[in-house]
Every structure is written in structure tokens, then in C-alpha cells.
Amino acid sequence: EVQLMESGGGLVQPGGSLRLSCAASGIIVSDSYMNWVRQAPGKGLEWVSSMYTGGTTYYADSVKGRFSFSRDNSKNTVYLQMDNLRAEDTAVYYCARNRLYYMDSSGYLDWGQGTLVTVSS
Amino acid sequence: QSVLTQPPSVSAAPGQMVTISCSGRSSNIENNYVSWYQQFPGTAPKLLIYENNMRPSGIPDRFSGSKSGTSATLTVTGLQTVDEADYYCGTWDSRLSAGVFGGGTRLTVL
């Protein structure tokens, strides 16, 4: 059974930083196409970032230059480093795994429970 | 504003059929597979349909998907009250090199 467990959310001031973690079990993250998806309160889903098995990353324009997706194979964990946070980054952040590691549009099959990030002074 | 366009809400009576549309463009829907997600309040989304019309294990065959050109459709037949949820379409946009979602559709079973 695949399990994705996010952590690291919390309250941070505008301009601050936070690092989210997504610990995986039942899969090997380095063999998986991993993603971060967020959902602002009362709003829809928004794709944030993706990482291929080879380590190539993609980012939404809204977070490019501020967020960084990384991976620790020894801990089977992926991370989202979020810097220069803004109020509009307030959301529940989900870690999700593509159904197929080699296909961008194969669908997000496995999801974590999400972690809430609140950016406010 | 979402890259993919969905109606904000749809409704129908129990036992009836409802369709949810998802409109995009050639760089996303037309040239990539479409997925659909179901989300209940306070919970993570769940993959309902992948590769336009395929169901993951455990998803009832009351849910079906289709795609034509730059649009996709989710159809739910034999509506049940447990189907009341938010539904999102999603795919990859090859021009943007980004994942994209629709704004979501709230399904109400009257």
C-alpha cells in the first residue's frame, strides 16, 4: 500500500520560509514522478511543481524562483522548500504521485493527507 | 483563473445522469490524457478517471470519461447521494510544461 505523509506546514510571516516534507512508503520516490499540488481555502486545486525520476523539475509561474523541489533518496522523502512566502501561498499542500513515472498526464494516483501553510502577519 | 474551464456547479436527482464538461486547448487536453478527481470536504482528492476514460481499481462503472478535441466530459449515471462532491479535471500542458486543473464543479444530488 502506498502512503504519502506530508509535514512541515504551519504559520509563517510574509517573506518567511518553510520546508515541507513528504515521506513515502510502499514506493521508491526516486523511481516515481512526484508532484506538489495546493488548494487555497475554499478554492480549487492548483498544480505547484513536479519532479521526474531523473531529477528534472518544473514549477508553476506563481512560485518559480521562490519554491524548490528536492529529494532525499536515502530517506525516501521529497521536499518543497518555500522562500519569500506571500499571503496568496496560503493553502493546503498535497504531495501526489503520478500513476506512471514516464507520463506527464498519467494522473495523480496517490495523494497525501495534506499540510496547511498559512502566511500571515 | 484556471487553464481548464468547468461549470461551477451541476445538479440532478438521485438515479439520474449528470455530465461535467472540461474545456481546454490543443496544448493541454487535445494532446494529453485527461484525468478526473473527486474530492469531499476536508479530504484529499481521489483519482476517478485516468487516460480520458479508464477507471482505477475500485471506482464504480457509474463514472465514465470521454474526450473529443479540446474538451473532455465526466459522466455519472445512476446518481447517488454519496456522489455529492467536488470534481476536477486535470492534465498536462505541453506548451506551459505545467500541470493544469479545471476550477472544479460542485455536484449536488437533489
PDB file of C-alpha atoms in Angstrom:
ATOM      1  CA  GLU A   1       0.000   0.000   0.000  1.00  0.00           C
ATOM      2  CA  VAL A   2       1.311   3.424  -0.964  1.00  0.00           C
ATOM      3  CA  GLN A   3       1.385   6.060   1.738  1.00  0.00           C
ATOM      4  CA  LEU A   4       2.473   9.672   1.394  1.00  0.00           C
ATOM      5  CA  MET A   5       2.795  11.673   4.591  1.00  0.00           C
ATOM      6  CA  GLU A   6       3.290  15.439   4.415  1.00  0.00           C
ATOM      7  CA  SER A   7       4.622  17.506   7.288  1.00  0.00           C
ATOM      8  CA  GLY A   8       6.167  20.887   7.902  1.00  0.00           C
ATOM      9  CA  GLY A   9       3.199  23.174   7.456  1.00  0.00           C
ATOM     10  CA  GLY A  10       2.373  25.962   9.859  1.00  0.00           C
ATOM     11  CA  LEU A  11       2.046  29.696  10.334  1.00  0.00           C
ATOM     12  CA  VAL A  12       4.751  31.876   8.802  1.00  0.00           C
ATOM     13  CA  GLN A  13       5.072  35.607   8.256  1.00  0.00           C
ATOM     14  CA  PRO A  14       5.142  37.120   4.776  1.00  0.00           C
ATOM     15  CA  GLY A  15       8.653  36.928   3.401  1.00  0.00           C
ATOM     16  CA  GLY A  16       9.440  33.913   5.548  1.00  0.00           C
ATOM     17  CA  SER A  17      10.432  30.377   4.623  1.00  0.00           C
ATOM     18  CA  LEU A  18       9.117  26.905   5.236  1.00  0.00           C
ATOM     19  CA  ARG A  19      10.165  23.434   4.123  1.00  0.00           C
ATOM     20  CA  LEU A  20       7.513  20.818   3.528  1.00  0.00           C
ATOM     21  CA  SER A  21       8.349  17.123   3.630  1.00  0.00           C
ATOM     22  CA  CYS A  22       6.580  14.179   2.019  1.00  0.00           C
ATOM     23  CA  ALA A  23       7.706  10.824   3.397  1.00  0.00           C
ATOM     24  CA  ALA A  24       6.767   7.893   1.196  1.00  0.00           C
ATOM     25  CA  SER A  25       6.207   4.227   1.911  1.00  0.00           C
ATOM     26  CA  GLY A  26       5.223   1.493  -0.495  1.00  0.00           C
ATOM     27  CA  ILE A  27       7.050   3.247  -3.349  1.00  0.00           C
ATOM     28  CA  ILE A  28      10.542   4.437  -4.137  1.00  0.00           C
ATOM     29  CA  VAL A  29      10.436   8.174  -4.709  1.00  0.00           C
ATOM     30  CA  SER A  30      13.481   8.145  -6.983  1.00  0.00           C
ATOM     31  CA  ASP A  31      11.558   5.777  -9.302  1.00  0.00           C
ATOM     32  CA  SER A  32       8.424   7.893  -9.171  1.00  0.00           C
ATOM     33  CA  TYR A  33       7.101  11.050 -10.812  1.00  0.00           C
ATOM     34  CA  MET A  34       6.284  13.214  -7.790  1.00  0.00           C
ATOM     35  CA  ASN A  35       4.265  16.390  -7.535  1.00  0.00           C
ATOM     36  CA  TRP A  36       3.097  19.113  -5.211  1.00  0.00           C
ATOM     37  CA  VAL A  37      -0.479  20.379  -5.575  1.00  0.00           C
ATOM     38  CA  ARG A  38      -2.046  23.045  -3.376  1.00  0.00           C
ATOM     39  CA  GLN A  39      -5.536  24.211  -2.522  1.00  0.00           C
ATOM     40  CA  ALA A  40      -6.235  27.625  -1.050  1.00  0.00           C
ATOM     41  CA  PRO A  41      -9.095  27.778   1.472  1.00  0.00           C
ATOM     42  CA  GLY A  42     -12.394  27.393  -0.347  1.00  0.00           C
ATOM     43  CA  LYS A  43     -10.664  27.289  -3.744  1.00  0.00           C
ATOM     44  CA  GLY A  44      -9.774  24.704  -6.358  1.00  0.00           C
ATOM     45  CA  LEU A  45      -6.705  22.604  -6.963  1.00  0.00           C
ATOM     46  CA  GLU A  46      -3.542  24.283  -8.231  1.00  0.00           C
ATOM     47  CA  TRP A  47      -0.509  22.421  -9.543  1.00  0.00           C
ATOM     48  CA  VAL A  48       2.692  23.721  -7.944  1.00  0.00           C
ATOM     49  CA  SER A  49       5.649  21.607  -9.035  1.00  0.00           C
ATOM     50  CA  SER A  50       6.742  18.252 -10.459  1.00  0.00           C
ATOM     51  CA  MET A  51       9.915  16.195 -10.320  1.00  0.00           C
ATOM     52  CA  TYR A  52      10.794  13.462 -12.802  1.00  0.00           C
ATOM     53  CA  THR A  53      12.709  10.339 -11.835  1.00  0.00           C
ATOM     54  CA  GLY A  54      15.841  11.853 -13.355  1.00  0.00           C
ATOM     55  CA  GLY A  55      15.529  14.898 -11.126  1.00  0.00           C
ATOM     56  CA  THR A  56      14.219  17.399 -13.682  1.00  0.00           C
ATOM     57  CA  THR A  57      11.805  19.815 -12.057  1.00  0.00           C
ATOM     58  CA  TYR A  58       9.003  22.086 -13.263  1.00  0.00           C
ATOM     59  CA  TYR A  59       7.305  24.918 -11.415  1.00  0.00           C
ATOM     60  CA  ALA A  60       4.157  26.972 -11.731  1.00  0.00           C
ATOM     61  CA  ASP A  61       4.876  30.565 -12.744  1.00  0.00           C
ATOM     62  CA  SER A  62       3.375  31.745  -9.451  1.00  0.00           C
ATOM     63  CA  VAL A  63       6.129  30.010  -7.434  1.00  0.00           C
ATOM     64  CA  LYS A  64       9.055  29.974  -9.864  1.00  0.00           C
ATOM     65  CA  GLY A  65      12.184  31.392  -8.271  1.00  0.00           C
ATOM     66  CA  ARG A  66      10.724  31.099  -4.758  1.00  0.00           C
ATOM     67  CA  PHE A  67       9.990  27.362  -4.355  1.00  0.00           C
ATOM     68  CA  SER A  68      12.405  24.480  -4.824  1.00  0.00           C
ATOM     69  CA  PHE A  69      11.574  20.773  -5.170  1.00  0.00           C
ATOM     70  CA  SER A  70      14.181  18.324  -3.894  1.00  0.00           C
ATOM     71  CA  ARG A  71      14.524  14.671  -2.988  1.00  0.00           C
ATOM     72  CA  ASP A  72      16.454  12.587  -0.439  1.00  0.00           C
ATOM     73  CA  ASN A  73      16.644   9.043  -1.749  1.00  0.00           C
ATOM     74  CA  SER A  74      18.121   7.706   1.489  1.00  0.00           C
ATOM     75  CA  LYS A  75      15.051   8.889   3.394  1.00  0.00           C
ATOM     76  CA  ASN A  76      12.619   8.124   0.556  1.00  0.00           C
ATOM     77  CA  THR A  77      11.309  11.662   1.032  1.00  0.00           C
ATOM     78  CA  VAL A  78      10.649  14.641  -1.208  1.00  0.00           C
ATOM     79  CA  TYR A  79      10.678  18.252  -0.098  1.00  0.00           C
ATOM     80  CA  LEU A  80       9.279  21.597  -1.114  1.00  0.00           C
ATOM     81  CA  GLN A  81      11.416  24.496   0.062  1.00  0.00           C
ATOM     82  CA  MET A  82       9.285  27.628   0.064  1.00  0.00           C
ATOM     83  CA  ASP A  83      11.014  31.013   0.355  1.00  0.00           C
ATOM     84  CA  ASN A  84       9.768  34.587   0.238  1.00  0.00           C
ATOM     85  CA  LEU A  85       6.279  33.396   1.103  1.00  0.00           C
ATOM     86  CA  ARG A  86       3.260  35.540   0.296  1.00  0.00           C
ATOM     87  CA  ALA A  87      -0.269  35.639   1.648  1.00  0.00           C
ATOM     88  CA  GLU A  88      -1.501  34.069  -1.584  1.00  0.00           C
ATOM     89  CA  ASP A  89       0.614  30.969  -0.863  1.00  0.00           C
ATOM     90  CA  THR A  90      -1.746  30.128   1.999  1.00  0.00           C
ATOM     91  CA  ALA A  91      -3.135  26.688   1.174  1.00  0.00           C
ATOM     92  CA  VAL A  92      -3.213  23.027   1.971  1.00  0.00           C
ATOM     93  CA  TYR A  93      -0.241  21.477   0.183  1.00  0.00           C
ATOM     94  CA  TYR A  94      -0.589  17.935  -1.095  1.00  0.00           C
ATOM     95  CA  CYS A  95       2.142  15.582  -2.212  1.00  0.00           C
ATOM     96  CA  ALA A  96       0.968  13.364  -5.079  1.00  0.00           C
ATOM     97  CA  ARG A  97       2.453  10.602  -7.225  1.00  0.00           C
ATOM     98  CA  ASN A  98       1.828  10.142 -10.933  1.00  0.00           C
ATOM     99  CA  ARG A  99       0.282   6.843 -11.917  1.00  0.00           C
ATOM    100  CA  LEU A 100       3.108   6.291 -14.427  1.00  0.00           C
ATOM    101  CA  TYR A 101       6.644   7.525 -13.879  1.00  0.00           C
ATOM    102  CA  TYR A 102       7.206   8.226 -17.570  1.00  0.00           C
ATOM    103  CA  MET A 103       3.995  10.061 -18.499  1.00  0.00           C
ATOM    104  CA  ASP A 104       3.199  13.670 -17.582  1.00  0.00           C
ATOM    105  CA  SER A 105      -0.562  13.256 -17.950  1.00  0.00           C
ATOM    106  CA  SER A 106      -0.993   9.799 -16.437  1.00  0.00           C
ATOM    107  CA  GLY A 107      -2.941  11.183 -13.481  1.00  0.00           C
ATOM    108  CA  TYR A 108      -2.172  11.670  -9.805  1.00  0.00           C
ATOM    109  CA  LEU A 109      -2.943   8.271  -8.339  1.00  0.00           C
ATOM    110  CA  ASP A 110      -1.624   8.573  -4.794  1.00  0.00           C
ATOM    111  CA  TRP A 111      -2.114  11.576  -2.523  1.00  0.00           C
ATOM    112  CA  GLY A 112      -1.007  12.522   0.946  1.00  0.00           C
ATOM    113  CA  GLN A 113      -3.401  13.957   3.520  1.00  0.00           C
ATOM    114  CA  GLY A 114      -2.062  17.468   3.015  1.00  0.00           C
ATOM    115  CA  THR A 115      -0.391  20.001   5.264  1.00  0.00           C
ATOM    116  CA  LEU A 116      -1.688  23.513   5.865  1.00  0.00           C
ATOM    117  CA  VAL A 117       0.542  26.511   5.238  1.00  0.00           C
ATOM    118  CA  THR A 118      -0.700  29.860   6.499  1.00  0.00           C
ATOM    119  CA  VAL A 119       1.171  33.013   5.532  1.00  0.00           C
ATOM    120  CA  SER A 120       0.091  35.885   7.724  1.00  0.00           C
ATOM    121  CA  SER A 121       1.486  38.578   9.965  1.00  0.00           C
TER     122      SER A 121
ATOM    123  CA  GLN B   1      -8.481  31.860 -13.486  1.00  0.00           C
ATOM    124  CA  SER B   2      -7.969  28.180 -14.285  1.00  0.00           C
ATOM    125  CA  VAL B   3      -6.419  26.981 -17.533  1.00  0.00           C
ATOM    126  CA  LEU B   4      -9.197  24.420 -17.950  1.00  0.00           C
ATOM    127  CA  THR B   5     -12.839  25.542 -17.807  1.00  0.00           C
ATOM    128  CA  GLN B   6     -15.508  23.689 -15.863  1.00  0.00           C
ATOM    129  CA  PRO B   7     -19.028  24.724 -14.834  1.00  0.00           C
ATOM    130  CA  PRO B   8     -19.070  25.809 -11.179  1.00  0.00           C
ATOM    131  CA  SER B   9     -21.984  23.547 -10.330  1.00  0.00           C
ATOM    132  CA  VAL B  10     -24.283  20.858 -11.650  1.00  0.00           C
ATOM    133  CA  SER B  11     -27.212  19.099 -10.042  1.00  0.00           C
ATOM    134  CA  ALA B  12     -29.573  16.243 -10.682  1.00  0.00           C
ATOM    135  CA  ALA B  13     -31.904  13.922  -8.826  1.00  0.00           C
ATOM    136  CA  PRO B  14     -30.939  10.516  -7.442  1.00  0.00           C
ATOM    137  CA  GLY B  15     -30.900   7.888 -10.152  1.00  0.00           C
ATOM    138  CA  GLN B  16     -30.447  10.444 -12.902  1.00  0.00           C
ATOM    139  CA  MET B  17     -27.398  11.142 -15.070  1.00  0.00           C
ATOM    140  CA  VAL B  18     -25.189  14.209 -14.995  1.00  0.00           C
ATOM    141  CA  THR B  19     -22.300  15.368 -17.164  1.00  0.00           C
ATOM    142  CA  ILE B  20     -19.462  17.712 -16.246  1.00  0.00           C
ATOM    143  CA  SER B  21     -17.558  19.388 -19.044  1.00  0.00           C
ATOM    144  CA  CYS B  22     -13.922  20.424 -19.131  1.00  0.00           C
ATOM    145  CA  SER B  23     -12.700  22.720 -21.868  1.00  0.00           C
ATOM    146  CA  GLY B  24      -9.093  23.434 -22.779  1.00  0.00           C
ATOM    147  CA  ARG B  25      -6.872  23.840 -25.800  1.00  0.00           C
ATOM    148  CA  SER B  26      -4.574  21.899 -28.080  1.00  0.00           C
ATOM    149  CA  SER B  27      -1.562  22.222 -25.775  1.00  0.00           C
ATOM    150  CA  ASN B  28      -3.336  20.510 -22.910  1.00  0.00           C
ATOM    151  CA  ILE B  29      -6.495  18.433 -23.420  1.00  0.00           C
ATOM    152  CA  GLU B  30      -6.182  17.726 -27.128  1.00  0.00           C
ATOM    153  CA  ASN B  31      -2.626  16.383 -26.949  1.00  0.00           C
ATOM    154  CA  ASN B  32      -2.528  14.854 -23.492  1.00  0.00           C
ATOM    155  CA  TYR B  33      -4.571  12.464 -21.405  1.00  0.00           C
ATOM    156  CA  VAL B  34      -7.257  13.870 -19.122  1.00  0.00           C
ATOM    157  CA  SER B  35      -7.838  12.768 -15.542  1.00  0.00           C
ATOM    158  CA  TRP B  36     -10.780  13.406 -13.236  1.00  0.00           C
ATOM    159  CA  TYR B  37     -10.687  13.725  -9.453  1.00  0.00           C
ATOM    160  CA  GLN B  38     -13.367  13.526  -6.781  1.00  0.00           C
ATOM    161  CA  GLN B  39     -12.932  15.475  -3.561  1.00  0.00           C
ATOM    162  CA  PHE B  40     -15.039  15.513  -0.424  1.00  0.00           C
ATOM    163  CA  PRO B  41     -14.717  18.433   2.012  1.00  0.00           C
ATOM    164  CA  GLY B  42     -11.631  18.231   4.181  1.00  0.00           C
ATOM    165  CA  THR B  43     -10.134  15.275   2.343  1.00  0.00           C
ATOM    166  CA  ALA B  44      -7.530  14.751  -0.349  1.00  0.00           C
ATOM    167  CA  PRO B  45      -8.642  14.384  -3.971  1.00  0.00           C
ATOM    168  CA  LYS B  46      -9.118  10.883  -5.350  1.00  0.00           C
ATOM    169  CA  LEU B  47      -8.327   9.781  -8.891  1.00  0.00           C
ATOM    170  CA  LEU B  48     -11.596   8.848 -10.583  1.00  0.00           C
ATOM    171  CA  ILE B  49     -10.671   8.609 -14.267  1.00  0.00           C
ATOM    172  CA  TYR B  50      -7.279   8.472 -15.976  1.00  0.00           C
ATOM    173  CA  GLU B  51      -6.205   8.399 -19.615  1.00  0.00           C
ATOM    174  CA  ASN B  52      -9.518  10.026 -20.624  1.00  0.00           C
ATOM    175  CA  ASN B  53     -11.757   7.047 -19.906  1.00  0.00           C
ATOM    176  CA  MET B  54     -10.041   4.497 -17.659  1.00  0.00           C
ATOM    177  CA  ARG B  55     -11.122   3.771 -14.100  1.00  0.00           C
ATOM    178  CA  PRO B  56      -8.710   2.846 -11.309  1.00  0.00           C
ATOM    179  CA  SER B  57      -9.489  -0.265  -9.351  1.00  0.00           C
ATOM    180  CA  GLY B  58     -12.461   0.242  -7.038  1.00  0.00           C
ATOM    181  CA  ILE B  59     -14.131   3.059  -8.956  1.00  0.00           C
ATOM    182  CA  PRO B  60     -17.732   2.152  -9.876  1.00  0.00           C
ATOM    183  CA  ASP B  61     -18.610   1.925 -13.546  1.00  0.00           C
ATOM    184  CA  ARG B  62     -21.254   4.615 -12.932  1.00  0.00           C
ATOM    185  CA  PHE B  63     -18.365   7.004 -13.556  1.00  0.00           C
ATOM    186  CA  SER B  64     -17.104   7.338 -17.117  1.00  0.00           C
ATOM    187  CA  GLY B  65     -14.980   9.763 -19.065  1.00  0.00           C
ATOM    188  CA  SER B  66     -14.603  10.807 -22.655  1.00  0.00           C
ATOM    189  CA  LYS B  67     -12.595  13.261 -24.707  1.00  0.00           C
ATOM    190  CA  SER B  68     -13.070  14.933 -28.052  1.00  0.00           C
ATOM    191  CA  GLY B  69     -10.661  17.506 -29.376  1.00  0.00           C
ATOM    192  CA  THR B  70     -10.070  20.185 -26.778  1.00  0.00           C
ATOM    193  CA  SER B  71     -12.876  19.094 -24.449  1.00  0.00           C
ATOM    194  CA  ALA B  72     -13.451  16.277 -22.008  1.00  0.00           C
ATOM    195  CA  THR B  73     -16.535  15.081 -20.180  1.00  0.00           C
ATOM    196  CA  LEU B  74     -17.181  13.212 -16.965  1.00  0.00           C
ATOM    197  CA  THR B  75     -20.477  11.341 -16.880  1.00  0.00           C
ATOM    198  CA  VAL B  76     -22.062   9.996 -13.731  1.00  0.00           C
ATOM    199  CA  THR B  77     -25.060   7.701 -14.143  1.00  0.00           C
ATOM    200  CA  GLY B  78     -27.401   6.338 -11.502  1.00  0.00           C
ATOM    201  CA  LEU B  79     -26.641   9.276  -9.211  1.00  0.00           C
ATOM    202  CA  GLN B  80     -26.420   8.582  -5.507  1.00  0.00           C
ATOM    203  CA  THR B  81     -26.340  10.999  -2.604  1.00  0.00           C
ATOM    204  CA  VAL B  82     -22.799   9.803  -1.823  1.00  0.00           C
ATOM    205  CA  ASP B  83     -21.699  11.286  -5.157  1.00  0.00           C
ATOM    206  CA  GLU B  84     -22.139  14.820  -3.799  1.00  0.00           C
ATOM    207  CA  ALA B  85     -18.622  16.207  -4.005  1.00  0.00           C
ATOM    208  CA  ASP B  86     -16.333  18.498  -5.965  1.00  0.00           C
ATOM    209  CA  TYR B  87     -14.985  17.203  -9.264  1.00  0.00           C
ATOM    210  CA  TYR B  88     -11.855  18.424 -11.021  1.00  0.00           C
ATOM    211  CA  CYS B  89     -10.407  17.706 -14.430  1.00  0.00           C
ATOM    212  CA  GLY B  90      -6.666  17.818 -14.911  1.00  0.00           C
ATOM    213  CA  THR B  91      -3.962  17.209 -17.449  1.00  0.00           C
ATOM    214  CA  TRP B  92      -0.514  18.398 -18.536  1.00  0.00           C
ATOM    215  CA  ASP B  93       0.046  21.426 -20.697  1.00  0.00           C
ATOM    216  CA  SER B  94       2.867  20.770 -23.139  1.00  0.00           C
ATOM    217  CA  ARG B  95       3.331  24.446 -24.036  1.00  0.00           C
ATOM    218  CA  LEU B  96       3.497  25.616 -20.419  1.00  0.00           C
ATOM    219  CA  SER B  97       5.366  22.498 -19.200  1.00  0.00           C
ATOM    220  CA  ALA B  98       2.985  22.540 -16.265  1.00  0.00           C
ATOM    221  CA  GLY B  99       0.179  20.583 -14.715  1.00  0.00           C
ATOM    222  CA  VAL B 100      -3.227  22.205 -15.128  1.00  0.00           C
ATOM    223  CA  PHE B 101      -6.600  21.777 -13.451  1.00  0.00           C
ATOM    224  CA  GLY B 102     -10.113  22.970 -14.034  1.00  0.00           C
ATOM    225  CA  GLY B 103     -11.688  25.248 -11.466  1.00  0.00           C
ATOM    226  CA  GLY B 104     -13.807  22.426 -10.115  1.00  0.00           C
ATOM    227  CA  THR B 105     -17.507  21.549 -10.273  1.00  0.00           C
ATOM    228  CA  ARG B 106     -19.732  21.058  -7.253  1.00  0.00           C
ATOM    229  CA  LEU B 107     -22.138  18.181  -7.856  1.00  0.00           C
ATOM    230  CA  THR B 108     -25.371  18.358  -5.904  1.00  0.00           C
ATOM    231  CA  VAL B 109     -27.721  15.394  -5.780  1.00  0.00           C
ATOM    232  CA  LEU B 110     -31.152  16.896  -5.191  1.00  0.00           C
TER     233      LEU B 110
END
